[in-house]
Short mmCIF file of C-alpha atoms and ligand atoms in Angstrom, two decimals:
data_model
loop_
_atom_site.label_atom_id
_atom_site.label_comp_id
_atom_site.label_asym_id
_atom_site.label_seq_id
_atom_site.Cartn_x
_atom_site.Cartn_y
_atom_site.Cartn_z
CA MET A 843 189.83 14.65 -121.54
CA ASN A 844 193.41 13.59 -121.61
CA ILE A 845 196.27 14.15 -119.33
CA ILE A 846 197.34 16.99 -121.09
CA GLU A 847 193.72 18.80 -120.53
CA LEU A 848 194.23 17.51 -117.23
CA LYS A 849 197.48 19.39 -116.20
CA LYS A 850 196.13 22.38 -118.04
CA ARG A 851 192.92 22.17 -115.43
CA LYS A 852 195.30 22.86 -112.34
CA SER A 853 196.99 25.68 -113.98
CA GLU A 854 193.91 27.62 -114.88
CA GLY A 855 192.65 26.67 -111.63
CA ARG A 856 189.71 24.80 -112.81
CA LYS A 857 188.44 21.65 -110.63
CA LEU A 858 188.12 18.16 -111.87
CA SER A 859 185.41 15.40 -110.95
CA MET A 860 185.88 11.89 -111.15
CA VAL A 861 183.65 9.01 -110.29
CA THR A 862 184.10 5.48 -110.08
CA CYS A 863 182.39 3.43 -112.56
CA TYR A 864 182.18 -0.40 -113.01
CA ASP A 865 179.63 -1.35 -115.68
CA ALA A 866 178.21 -0.69 -118.81
CA TRP A 867 175.00 0.60 -117.92
CA SER A 868 176.33 3.22 -115.39
CA ALA A 869 178.91 4.27 -117.78
CA LYS A 870 175.90 4.77 -120.64
CA ILE A 871 174.54 7.68 -118.17
CA LEU A 872 178.18 8.85 -117.61
CA ASN A 873 179.19 9.07 -120.97
CA GLU A 874 176.18 11.77 -121.52
CA SER A 875 177.29 13.49 -117.86
CA PRO A 876 180.18 16.37 -117.55
CA ILE A 877 182.05 14.12 -115.28
CA ASP A 878 185.88 14.28 -116.20
CA ILE A 879 186.98 11.07 -115.07
CA LEU A 880 185.85 7.53 -114.88
CA LEU A 881 187.87 5.49 -112.28
CA VAL A 882 187.70 1.90 -112.76
CA GLY A 883 188.23 1.27 -109.03
CA ASP A 884 189.19 -1.89 -107.02
CA SER A 885 186.37 -0.87 -104.71
CA SER A 886 184.45 -2.87 -107.33
CA ALA A 887 185.62 -5.96 -105.23
CA MET A 888 183.37 -4.22 -102.24
CA VAL A 889 180.31 -2.48 -103.93
CA MET A 890 180.08 -5.11 -106.77
CA HIS A 891 181.32 -8.18 -105.50
CA GLY A 892 180.45 -7.92 -101.57
CA PHE A 893 183.77 -8.18 -100.07
CA ASP A 894 184.69 -6.39 -96.98
CA ASP A 895 187.71 -4.94 -98.57
CA THR A 896 189.49 -4.15 -101.68
CA ILE A 897 192.21 -7.30 -101.37
CA PRO A 898 190.33 -9.87 -103.36
CA SER A 899 190.36 -7.80 -106.68
CA THR A 900 192.31 -9.13 -109.67
CA ILE A 901 193.46 -8.11 -112.75
CA GLU A 902 191.15 -10.21 -114.55
CA SER A 903 188.36 -8.61 -112.82
CA ILE A 904 189.29 -5.04 -113.39
CA ALA A 905 189.74 -5.71 -116.89
CA VAL A 906 186.28 -7.00 -117.33
CA HIS A 907 184.84 -3.97 -115.70
CA THR A 908 187.13 -1.45 -117.32
CA ALA A 909 185.91 -3.70 -120.78
CA ALA A 910 182.39 -2.89 -120.11
CA VAL A 911 183.12 1.01 -118.87
CA ARG A 912 184.89 1.59 -122.03
CA ARG A 913 181.63 0.01 -124.06
CA GLY A 914 179.38 1.90 -122.23
CA ALA A 915 181.60 5.30 -121.87
CA PRO A 916 183.35 5.95 -125.40
CA LYS A 917 183.82 9.66 -124.86
CA LYS A 918 185.54 9.52 -121.46
CA PHE A 919 188.88 9.06 -119.82
CA ILE A 920 189.05 5.93 -118.05
CA VAL A 921 191.74 5.26 -115.25
CA ALA A 922 191.72 1.47 -114.01
CA ASP A 923 193.15 0.49 -110.72
CA LEU A 924 196.29 -1.80 -110.59
CA PRO A 925 194.84 -4.45 -107.66
CA PHE A 926 196.70 -5.46 -104.34
CA LEU A 927 199.95 -6.73 -105.22
CA SER A 928 199.74 -7.02 -109.09
CA PHE A 929 202.10 -4.66 -109.53
CA ARG A 930 204.82 -6.08 -107.40
CA GLY A 931 205.75 -9.22 -108.64
CA ASP A 932 208.14 -9.68 -111.40
CA LEU A 933 208.77 -7.09 -114.27
CA GLN A 934 207.06 -9.54 -116.82
CA THR A 935 204.07 -10.08 -114.66
CA ASN A 936 203.83 -6.29 -113.77
CA ILE A 937 203.81 -5.46 -117.36
CA ASP A 938 201.27 -7.98 -118.54
CA GLY A 939 198.96 -6.70 -115.70
CA VAL A 940 198.92 -3.34 -117.14
CA ARG A 941 198.82 -4.41 -120.58
CA LYS A 942 195.79 -6.45 -120.05
CA LEU A 943 194.14 -3.34 -118.53
CA MET A 944 195.03 -0.97 -121.32
CA GLN A 945 194.13 -3.32 -124.06
CA ALA A 946 190.52 -3.76 -122.13
CA GLY A 947 190.17 0.13 -122.87
CA ALA A 948 191.74 2.20 -120.08
CA HIS A 949 193.69 5.05 -120.83
CA ALA A 950 195.52 4.97 -117.70
CA VAL A 951 196.28 3.15 -114.54
CA LYS A 952 196.21 4.22 -110.69
CA LEU A 953 198.45 2.31 -108.10
CA GLU A 954 198.50 2.96 -104.30
CA GLY A 955 201.66 3.89 -102.62
CA PHE A 956 204.96 4.87 -103.59
CA ASP A 957 207.67 3.28 -101.73
CA GLY A 958 209.17 0.39 -103.91
CA ASN A 959 206.81 1.64 -106.82
CA GLY A 960 208.82 4.62 -108.55
CA GLU A 961 210.99 2.83 -110.93
CA PHE A 962 207.59 1.05 -112.16
CA VAL A 963 206.06 4.26 -112.48
CA LYS A 964 208.80 5.83 -114.62
CA LEU A 965 208.79 2.70 -116.67
CA LEU A 966 205.23 3.01 -117.38
CA THR A 967 205.13 6.45 -118.11
CA GLU A 968 208.22 6.27 -120.63
CA SER A 969 206.34 3.42 -122.21
CA GLY A 970 203.20 5.50 -122.84
CA VAL A 971 201.07 4.01 -120.09
CA PRO A 972 200.21 7.23 -117.98
CA VAL A 973 199.77 6.46 -114.34
CA MET A 974 197.61 7.97 -111.37
CA GLY A 975 199.32 7.53 -107.92
CA HIS A 976 197.14 7.31 -104.60
CA VAL A 977 198.46 8.12 -101.26
CA GLY A 978 196.94 8.42 -97.65
CA LEU A 979 194.37 5.95 -96.64
CA THR A 980 195.28 3.28 -99.47
CA PRO A 981 192.72 0.73 -98.89
CA GLN A 982 195.47 -2.17 -100.01
CA PHE A 983 197.40 -1.28 -96.88
CA MET A 984 194.31 -1.61 -94.54
CA ASN A 985 195.82 -4.73 -92.93
CA ALA A 986 199.14 -2.79 -92.14
CA PHE A 987 197.51 0.57 -91.29
CA GLY A 988 195.05 -1.61 -88.72
CA GLY A 989 191.97 -0.67 -90.57
CA PHE A 990 190.39 2.00 -92.63
CA LYS A 991 192.01 5.08 -90.69
CA VAL A 992 192.73 8.58 -91.56
CA GLN A 993 196.49 9.21 -92.56
CA GLY A 994 198.62 11.88 -92.09
CA ARG A 995 197.68 13.29 -88.49
CA SER A 996 201.16 12.46 -87.14
CA SER A 997 204.09 14.82 -88.37
CA GLU A 998 206.06 11.41 -89.56
CA GLN A 999 202.84 10.28 -91.61
CA LYS A 1000 202.73 13.65 -93.06
CA LYS A 1001 206.32 13.83 -94.00
CA LYS A 1002 205.71 10.30 -95.61
CA ILE A 1003 202.67 11.25 -97.38
CA ILE A 1004 204.34 14.69 -98.76
CA GLY A 1005 207.37 12.67 -99.86
CA GLU A 1006 205.16 9.81 -101.35
CA ALA A 1007 203.27 12.53 -103.61
CA ARG A 1008 206.38 14.36 -104.67
CA GLY A 1009 207.74 10.83 -105.74
CA LEU A 1010 205.00 10.16 -107.81
CA GLU A 1011 205.22 13.34 -109.51
CA GLU A 1012 208.94 12.90 -110.10
CA ALA A 1013 208.57 9.45 -111.37
CA GLY A 1014 206.11 10.83 -114.30
CA ALA A 1015 202.77 10.31 -112.51
CA PHE A 1016 199.90 12.76 -113.86
CA ALA A 1017 197.89 13.26 -110.98
CA VAL A 1018 197.50 11.92 -107.57
CA VAL A 1019 194.59 10.84 -105.25
CA LEU A 1020 194.53 11.92 -101.68
CA GLU A 1021 192.46 9.81 -99.56
CA CYS A 1022 191.39 10.33 -96.14
CA VAL A 1023 194.08 12.75 -95.24
CA PRO A 1024 193.36 16.04 -92.93
CA GLY A 1025 192.61 19.07 -95.09
CA ASP A 1026 195.42 21.14 -94.43
CA LEU A 1027 197.68 18.51 -95.35
CA ALA A 1028 196.06 17.91 -98.51
CA GLY A 1029 196.32 21.84 -99.07
CA GLU A 1030 200.01 21.43 -98.62
CA VAL A 1031 200.04 18.83 -100.90
CA THR A 1032 198.40 20.41 -103.42
CA SER A 1033 200.07 23.64 -103.48
CA THR A 1034 203.69 21.59 -103.59
CA LEU A 1035 202.72 19.74 -106.67
CA LYS A 1036 202.26 20.35 -110.32
CA ILE A 1037 200.43 17.87 -111.20
CA PRO A 1038 196.80 17.80 -109.80
CA THR A 1039 195.70 16.21 -106.40
CA ILE A 1040 192.28 14.75 -106.62
CA GLY A 1041 190.92 14.02 -103.31
CA ILE A 1042 188.50 11.93 -101.31
CA GLY A 1043 187.92 12.61 -97.82
CA ALA A 1044 190.65 15.30 -98.03
CA GLY A 1045 189.01 18.68 -97.85
CA SER A 1046 188.36 21.33 -100.57
CA ALA A 1047 191.98 22.42 -101.34
CA CYS A 1048 192.41 19.58 -103.79
CA ASP A 1049 192.54 20.07 -107.63
CA GLY A 1050 189.51 17.74 -107.95
CA GLN A 1051 187.15 15.32 -106.32
CA VAL A 1052 186.34 11.49 -106.48
CA LEU A 1053 183.47 9.80 -105.04
CA VAL A 1054 182.11 6.24 -105.19
CA LEU A 1055 179.34 6.52 -107.87
CA GLN A 1056 177.10 4.29 -105.58
CA ASP A 1057 177.79 6.44 -102.85
CA LEU A 1058 176.98 9.79 -104.27
CA LEU A 1059 173.96 8.31 -105.70
CA GLY A 1060 172.75 7.34 -102.15
CA LEU A 1061 172.69 3.24 -103.40
CA THR A 1062 174.77 2.18 -100.54
CA THR A 1063 173.27 1.37 -97.30
CA GLY A 1064 175.06 0.88 -93.82
CA PHE A 1065 177.77 3.00 -92.62
CA ARG A 1066 178.61 6.00 -94.50
CA PRO A 1067 182.02 8.10 -94.04
CA LYS A 1068 181.79 11.70 -93.21
CA PHE A 1069 183.17 12.62 -96.54
CA VAL A 1070 180.16 10.97 -98.60
CA ARG A 1071 177.67 13.59 -99.61
CA GLN A 1072 174.74 11.92 -101.38
CA TYR A 1073 173.02 13.46 -104.39
CA MET A 1074 169.91 11.21 -104.40
CA ASN A 1075 168.36 8.74 -102.09
CA GLY A 1076 169.32 5.91 -104.87
CA ALA A 1077 168.21 3.12 -102.55
CA GLU A 1078 164.96 4.66 -101.36
CA GLN A 1079 163.86 5.35 -104.97
CA ILE A 1080 164.66 1.65 -106.25
CA ALA A 1081 163.07 -0.07 -103.33
CA ALA A 1082 159.68 2.30 -103.82
CA ALA A 1083 159.96 1.34 -107.46
CA LEU A 1084 160.30 -2.39 -106.81
CA GLY A 1085 157.36 -2.03 -104.09
CA ARG A 1086 155.27 -0.40 -106.90
CA PHE A 1087 156.19 -2.86 -109.69
CA HIS A 1088 155.05 -6.03 -107.19
CA GLU A 1089 152.22 -4.38 -106.50
CA GLU A 1090 150.61 -3.76 -109.76
CA VAL A 1091 151.68 -7.20 -110.70
CA ILE A 1092 149.72 -9.08 -107.70
CA GLY A 1093 147.11 -6.53 -108.21
CA GLY A 1094 146.93 -6.91 -112.22
CA GLN A 1095 147.74 -3.66 -113.22
CA PHE A 1096 150.85 -4.70 -114.98
CA PRO A 1097 150.67 -5.19 -117.73
CA ASN A 1098 147.96 -2.82 -119.21
CA GLU A 1099 146.70 -3.39 -122.80
CA LYS A 1100 148.93 -0.53 -124.31
CA GLU A 1101 151.90 -2.65 -122.82
CA THR A 1102 150.70 -5.77 -124.44
CA TYR A 1103 150.87 -7.12 -128.18
CA GLU A 1104 147.70 -7.34 -130.31
O1 LIG B 580 188.90 2.04 -106.00
C1 LIG B 580 188.39 3.24 -105.66
O2 LIG B 580 187.05 3.02 -105.62
C2 LIG B 580 189.34 4.26 -105.29
C3 LIG B 580 188.66 5.64 -105.15
C4 LIG B 580 188.47 5.78 -103.22
C5 LIG B 580 189.93 6.49 -105.08
O3 LIG B 580 190.33 4.09 -105.12
#
């Protein structure tokens, strides 16, 4: 997969699959899967580090996760998230952050929002850094949005999201993530843009879909947004395996003779 193939998929009407990935062991499994794109998301702050939101994510942390993913999944197209405010400083700092992620093994970066980012997106694409945009419920704006809320319901928000997606395309982005927006708005953005849209909580009209890996494997417990489909009960299966291991240790059935060196 590369950005040329990605854009071709849209013109051929073939959908794209993307999942988050933060570590080498799951990257190894994904490397042998048909999944098209791996996203080293700033959701790693929540999923891997236990924070309540993505604000604490840093370039250094995303770079460590990206390097691990690249080692585990050398065959995959890897997109790394630019964390909160990491691309809103002076130009040198912004470029240094992007360089760290690309040198850690990313093939592209993703950034949230459009207003104030157009010039930077243009500069990056002109400098050989493919950029994926992200509009709608952009989690880095959760304090400005008053929480994790569906975006694009009012006509004003709708206009803004369409304008942002168009702006990103004009600035050179190769794809745009649409997060938690009504399905009809996602459909309108998807038919307006030439570049692919990748939805999460944005209905089926998008050119592709993304989910957090741990959500789709049923590894996350607690609140589950309605757009998350679990493809297995990972947490239950792991709990059962750990329970069996514990019982067999206590009962003396593990290890057996075959599992013991002579
Ligand atoms: O960080 C992340 O996981 C994301 C996806 C929700 C698109 O940005």
